[in-house]
Coordinates of C-alpha atoms (C1' of nucleotides) in Angstrom, one line a residue:
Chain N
X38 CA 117.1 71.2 133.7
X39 CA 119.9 71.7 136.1
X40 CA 123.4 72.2 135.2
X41 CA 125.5 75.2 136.0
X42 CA 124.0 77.7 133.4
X43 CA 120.2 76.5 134.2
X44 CA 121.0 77.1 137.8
X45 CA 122.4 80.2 137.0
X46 CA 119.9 81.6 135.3
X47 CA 117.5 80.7 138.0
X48 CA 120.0 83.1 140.5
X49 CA 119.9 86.0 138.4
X50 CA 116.0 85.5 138.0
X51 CA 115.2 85.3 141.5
X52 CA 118.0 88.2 142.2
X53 CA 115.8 91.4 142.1
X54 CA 112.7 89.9 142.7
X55 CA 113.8 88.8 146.4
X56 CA 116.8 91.2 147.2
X57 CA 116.2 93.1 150.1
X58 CA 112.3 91.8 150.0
X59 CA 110.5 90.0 153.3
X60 CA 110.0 86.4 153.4
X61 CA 106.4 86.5 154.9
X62 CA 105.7 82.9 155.0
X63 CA 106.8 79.6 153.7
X64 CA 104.6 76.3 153.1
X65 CA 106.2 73.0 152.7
X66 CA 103.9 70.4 151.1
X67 CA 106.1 67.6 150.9
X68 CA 109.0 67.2 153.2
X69 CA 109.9 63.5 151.5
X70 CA 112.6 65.3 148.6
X71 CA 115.8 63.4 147.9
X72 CA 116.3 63.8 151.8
X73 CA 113.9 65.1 154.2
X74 CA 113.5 68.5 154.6
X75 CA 114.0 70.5 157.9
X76 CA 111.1 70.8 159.9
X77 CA 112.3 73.8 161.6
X78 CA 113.0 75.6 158.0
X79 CA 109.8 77.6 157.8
X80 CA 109.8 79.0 161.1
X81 CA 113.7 79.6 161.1
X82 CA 112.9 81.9 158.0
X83 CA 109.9 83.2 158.5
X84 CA 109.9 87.1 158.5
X85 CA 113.4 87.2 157.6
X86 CA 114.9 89.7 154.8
X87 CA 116.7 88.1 152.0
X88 CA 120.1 89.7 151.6
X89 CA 121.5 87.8 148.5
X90 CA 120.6 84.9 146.3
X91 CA 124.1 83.2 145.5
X92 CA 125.4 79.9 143.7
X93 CA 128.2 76.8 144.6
X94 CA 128.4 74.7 142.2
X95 CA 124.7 73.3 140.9
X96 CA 123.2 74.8 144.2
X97 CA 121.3 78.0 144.8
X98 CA 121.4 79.6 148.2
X99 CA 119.4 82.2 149.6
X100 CA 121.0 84.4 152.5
X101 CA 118.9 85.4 155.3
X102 CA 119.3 88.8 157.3
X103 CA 119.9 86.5 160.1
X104 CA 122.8 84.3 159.4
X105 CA 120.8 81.7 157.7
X106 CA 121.0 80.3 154.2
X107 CA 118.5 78.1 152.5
X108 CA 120.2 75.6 150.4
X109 CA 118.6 74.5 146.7
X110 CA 119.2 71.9 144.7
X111 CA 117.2 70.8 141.5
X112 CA 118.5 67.8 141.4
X113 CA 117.0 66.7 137.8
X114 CA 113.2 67.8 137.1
X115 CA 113.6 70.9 139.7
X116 CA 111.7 74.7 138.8
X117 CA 111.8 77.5 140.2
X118 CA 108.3 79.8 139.3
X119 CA 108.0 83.3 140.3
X120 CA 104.0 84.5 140.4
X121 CA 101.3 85.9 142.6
X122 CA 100.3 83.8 145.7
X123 CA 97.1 82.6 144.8
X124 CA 94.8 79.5 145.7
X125 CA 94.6 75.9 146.6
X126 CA 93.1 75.7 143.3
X127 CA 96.0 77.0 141.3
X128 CA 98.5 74.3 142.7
X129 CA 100.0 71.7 140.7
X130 CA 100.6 68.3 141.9
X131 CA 104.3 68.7 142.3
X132 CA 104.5 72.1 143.9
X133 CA 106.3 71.2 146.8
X134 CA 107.6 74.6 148.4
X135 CA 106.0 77.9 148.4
X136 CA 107.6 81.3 149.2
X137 CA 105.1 84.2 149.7
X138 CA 107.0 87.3 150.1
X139 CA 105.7 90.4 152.0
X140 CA 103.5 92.1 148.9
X141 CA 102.0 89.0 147.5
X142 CA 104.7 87.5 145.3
X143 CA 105.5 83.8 145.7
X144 CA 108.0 81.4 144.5
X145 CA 107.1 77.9 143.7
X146 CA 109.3 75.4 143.9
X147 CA 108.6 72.6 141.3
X148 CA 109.7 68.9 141.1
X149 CA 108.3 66.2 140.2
X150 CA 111.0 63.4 140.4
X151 CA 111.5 64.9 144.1
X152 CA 115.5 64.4 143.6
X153 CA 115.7 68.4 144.6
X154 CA 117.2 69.4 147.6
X155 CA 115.6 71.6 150.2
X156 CA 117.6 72.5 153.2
X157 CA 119.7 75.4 155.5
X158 CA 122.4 75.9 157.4
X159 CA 124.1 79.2 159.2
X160 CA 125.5 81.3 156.6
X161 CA 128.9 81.5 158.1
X162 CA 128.9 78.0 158.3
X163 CA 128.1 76.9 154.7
X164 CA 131.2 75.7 153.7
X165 CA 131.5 73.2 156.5
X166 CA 127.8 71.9 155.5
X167 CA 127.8 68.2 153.9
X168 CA 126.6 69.3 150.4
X169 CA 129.5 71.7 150.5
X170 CA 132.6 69.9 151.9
X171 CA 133.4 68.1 149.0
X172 CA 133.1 70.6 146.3
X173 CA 135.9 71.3 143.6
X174 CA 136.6 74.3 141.7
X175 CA 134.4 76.6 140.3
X176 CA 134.9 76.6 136.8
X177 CA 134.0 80.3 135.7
X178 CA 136.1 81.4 138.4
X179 CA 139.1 83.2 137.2
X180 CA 141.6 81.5 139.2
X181 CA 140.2 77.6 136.9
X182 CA 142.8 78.0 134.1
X183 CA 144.4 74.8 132.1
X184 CA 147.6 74.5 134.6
X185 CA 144.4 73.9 137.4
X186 CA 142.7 71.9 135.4
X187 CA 146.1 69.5 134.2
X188 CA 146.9 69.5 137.9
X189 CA 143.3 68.3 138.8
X190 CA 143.7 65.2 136.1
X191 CA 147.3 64.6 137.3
X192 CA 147.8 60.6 137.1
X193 CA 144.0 60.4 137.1
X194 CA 142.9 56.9 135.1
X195 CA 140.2 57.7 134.3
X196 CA 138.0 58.7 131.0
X197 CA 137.7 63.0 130.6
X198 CA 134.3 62.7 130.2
X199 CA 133.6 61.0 133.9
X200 CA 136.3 63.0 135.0
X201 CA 133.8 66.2 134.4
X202 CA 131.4 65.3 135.8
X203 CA 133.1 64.7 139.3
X204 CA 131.8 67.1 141.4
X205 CA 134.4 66.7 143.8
X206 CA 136.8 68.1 140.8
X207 CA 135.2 70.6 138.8
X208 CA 131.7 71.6 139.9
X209 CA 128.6 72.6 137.5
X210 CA 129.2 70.6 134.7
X211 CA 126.7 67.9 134.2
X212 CA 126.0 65.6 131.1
X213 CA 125.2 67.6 128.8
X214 CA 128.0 70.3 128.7
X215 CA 130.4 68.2 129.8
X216 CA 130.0 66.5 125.8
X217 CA 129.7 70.0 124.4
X218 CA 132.8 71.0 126.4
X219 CA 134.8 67.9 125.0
X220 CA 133.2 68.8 121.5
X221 CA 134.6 71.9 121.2
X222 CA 138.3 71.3 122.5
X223 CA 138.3 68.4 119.7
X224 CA 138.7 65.9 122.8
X225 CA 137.7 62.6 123.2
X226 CA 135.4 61.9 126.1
X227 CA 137.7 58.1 126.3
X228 CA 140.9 59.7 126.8
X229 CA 142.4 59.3 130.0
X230 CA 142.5 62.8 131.9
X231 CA 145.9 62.1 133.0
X232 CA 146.6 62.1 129.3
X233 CA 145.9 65.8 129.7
X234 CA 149.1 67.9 128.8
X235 CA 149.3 72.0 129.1
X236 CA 148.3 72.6 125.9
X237 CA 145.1 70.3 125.6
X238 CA 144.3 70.9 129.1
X239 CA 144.3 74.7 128.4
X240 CA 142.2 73.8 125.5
X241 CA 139.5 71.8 127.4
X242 CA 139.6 74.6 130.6
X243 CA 138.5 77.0 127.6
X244 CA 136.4 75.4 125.9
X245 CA 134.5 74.7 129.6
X246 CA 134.0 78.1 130.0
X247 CA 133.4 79.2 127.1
X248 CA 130.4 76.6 127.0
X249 CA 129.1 77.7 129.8
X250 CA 129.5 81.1 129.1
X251 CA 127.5 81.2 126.1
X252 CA 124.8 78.5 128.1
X253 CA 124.3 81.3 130.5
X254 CA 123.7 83.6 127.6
X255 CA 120.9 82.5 126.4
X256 CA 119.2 81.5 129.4
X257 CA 120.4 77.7 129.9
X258 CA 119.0 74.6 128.0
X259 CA 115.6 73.9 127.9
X260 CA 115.0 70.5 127.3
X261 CA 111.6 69.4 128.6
X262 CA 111.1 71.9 131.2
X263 CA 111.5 75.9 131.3
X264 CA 114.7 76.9 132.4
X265 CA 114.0 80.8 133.4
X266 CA 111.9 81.7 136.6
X267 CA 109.5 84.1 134.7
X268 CA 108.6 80.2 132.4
X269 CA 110.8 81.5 129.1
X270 CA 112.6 79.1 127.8
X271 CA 116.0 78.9 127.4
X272 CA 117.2 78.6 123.9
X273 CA 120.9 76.6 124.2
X274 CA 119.2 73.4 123.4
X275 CA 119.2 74.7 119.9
X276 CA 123.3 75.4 119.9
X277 CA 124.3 71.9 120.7
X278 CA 126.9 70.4 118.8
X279 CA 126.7 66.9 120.1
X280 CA 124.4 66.4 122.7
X281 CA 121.4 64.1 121.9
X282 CA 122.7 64.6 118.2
X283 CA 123.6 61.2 117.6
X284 CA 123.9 60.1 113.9
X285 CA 123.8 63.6 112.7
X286 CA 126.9 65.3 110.9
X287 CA 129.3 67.0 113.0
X288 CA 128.9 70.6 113.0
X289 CA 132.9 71.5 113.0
X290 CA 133.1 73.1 109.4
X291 CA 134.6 70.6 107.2
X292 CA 134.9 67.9 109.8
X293 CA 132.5 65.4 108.0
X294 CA 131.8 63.0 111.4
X295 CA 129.5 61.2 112.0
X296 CA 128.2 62.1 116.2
X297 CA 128.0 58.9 118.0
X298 CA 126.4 58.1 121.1
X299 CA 128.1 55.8 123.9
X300 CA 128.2 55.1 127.5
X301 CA 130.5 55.8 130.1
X302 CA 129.7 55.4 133.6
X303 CA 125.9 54.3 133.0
X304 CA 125.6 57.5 131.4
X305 CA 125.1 59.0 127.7
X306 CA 128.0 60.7 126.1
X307 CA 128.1 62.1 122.4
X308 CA 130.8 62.9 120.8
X309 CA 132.3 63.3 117.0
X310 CA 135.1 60.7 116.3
X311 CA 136.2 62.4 114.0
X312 CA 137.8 65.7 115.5
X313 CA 137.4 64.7 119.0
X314 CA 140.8 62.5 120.0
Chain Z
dC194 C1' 141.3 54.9 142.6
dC195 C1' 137.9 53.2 139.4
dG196 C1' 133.6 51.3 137.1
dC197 C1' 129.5 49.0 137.8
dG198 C1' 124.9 48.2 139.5
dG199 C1' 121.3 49.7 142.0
dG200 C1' 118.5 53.2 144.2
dC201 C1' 115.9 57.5 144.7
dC202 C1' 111.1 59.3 141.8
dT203 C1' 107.9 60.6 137.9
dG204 C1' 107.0 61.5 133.0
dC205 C1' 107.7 60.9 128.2
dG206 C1' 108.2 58.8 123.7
dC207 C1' 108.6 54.6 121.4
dG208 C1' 107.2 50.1 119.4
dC209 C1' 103.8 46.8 119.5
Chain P
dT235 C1' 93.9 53.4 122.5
dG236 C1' 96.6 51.1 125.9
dC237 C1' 100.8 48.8 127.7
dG238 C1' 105.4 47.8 128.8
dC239 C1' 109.9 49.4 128.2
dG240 C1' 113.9 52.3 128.2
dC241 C1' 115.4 56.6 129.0
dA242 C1' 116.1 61.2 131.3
dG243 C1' 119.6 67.4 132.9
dG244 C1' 121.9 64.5 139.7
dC245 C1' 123.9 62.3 143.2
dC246 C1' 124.9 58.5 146.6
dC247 C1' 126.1 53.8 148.3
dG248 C1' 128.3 49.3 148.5
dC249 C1' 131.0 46.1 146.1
dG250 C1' 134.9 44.0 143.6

DNA sequence: CCGCGGGCCTGCGCGC
DNA sequence: TGCGCGCAGGCCCGCG
């Protein structure tokens, strides 16, 4: 479920629930996630208060009282549950992390393709971490504008639509919004991003997010999984334009398309030949 | 610099 | 009903 607007959603979930609140203990049942998780984690946050619950990019991070942060990643089947600690009993098989919190409520932390990240660092030293270091610009960030964005794609052969999903450019935008982004600035996801002149690349920086702007809105996509910590879905899935929407008529009022689907980099883009050039 | 293939894992929907 | 297959919201590596 994880793009930028799943992830979020997930912050502003957990936000007052753990603001200010004592981590009492935390339980990790399987340390084997897309890399192995710190052994010393548990203990390092163990009766620590939780100042603030923040996002980079696709990543959720929860500040300790003590200059530590716990770094999340989804990765693709990750959840986030907030509950009541209970039992053994009440565990699912993929229930990999559990945060009980000083009066009983825990956090569960879901994934059953185990491509999530778990892992910290010291808070002031975040940005020198290795999931950080690379990052590019946040796009809901007022400073991402179309002269950033025309600047990013500068002499860049490659395709917009793998261009977008480069972290190391823009971060948060994963596959699906990265076609719904292209939808709606009538782009191509085949052009060449260093086809990108002011006006189109002003086009495609608004239509990013505005996409993800509206995403947020209503609580992320939910595709197969929940996207909101309390388990309500997210209803975005039903505002696509393109994504999974192959063979169905373009949605652009008097467009006519046809959506197709293609690959590009291994991965499935959709797109309306039509209005998107 | 770029695309490709492969890998990490499990689950789901499909056609047979 | 069961089975094999392709596919899936992310990200990383080596290769050419």
């Amino acid at each position: 479920m994880p793009e930028l607007p799943e992830v979020e959603t997930v912050r502003r979930g957990l936000l007052p629930v753990l603001q200010g609140r004592l981590i009492d203990k935390i339980q990790i049942r399987r340390f084997d996630l897309r890399r192995p998780v710190p052994r010393d984690l548990a203990q390092r946050f163990k009766g620590r208060r939780i100042t603030d619950i923040r996002r980079r990019a696709k990543y959720i991070l929860i500040d300790s009282d003590d200059n530590a942060s716990m770094i999340l990643h989804l990765g693709m089947s990750g959840r986030i549950g907030v509950g009541e600690k209970g039992g053994e009993a009440d565990l699912g098989p993929h229930d990999h992390v559990l945060i009980d919190m000083a009066g009983g409520t825990r956090i569960t932390f879901t994934d059953p393709r185990r491509f999530g990240i778990l892992d910290w660092t010291n808070t002031d030293q975040l940005e020198s971490h290795v999931c950080f270091r690379h990052l590019g610009i946040e796009p809901l960030e007022p400073t991402f504008d179309g002269v950033r964005l025309m600047a990013l794609a500068h002499g860049r052969a490659r395709p917009l639509k793998t261009f977008l999903l480069d972290q190391s450019v823009i971060v948060g935008v994963g596959n699906i919004y990265a076609s719904e982004a292209l939808h709606q600035a009538r782009l191509s996801p085949r052009r060449m991003a260093r086809t990108l002149g002011p006006c189109r690349a002003g086009r495609l920086a608004r239509a990013i997010s505005s996409v993800l702007t509206r995403a947020i809105a209503a609580g992320g996509s939910s595709l197969r999984d929940h996207a909101q910590v309390n388990g309500e879905l997210g209803y975005f899935q039903h505002m696509f334009a393109v994504y999974d929407r192959a063979g169905a008529e373009c949605p652009r009022p008097a467009c006519g398309g046809v959506i197709r689907r293609i690959v590009q980099a291994g991965r499935s883009s959709f797109y309306c030949p039509t209005c998107q050039r």
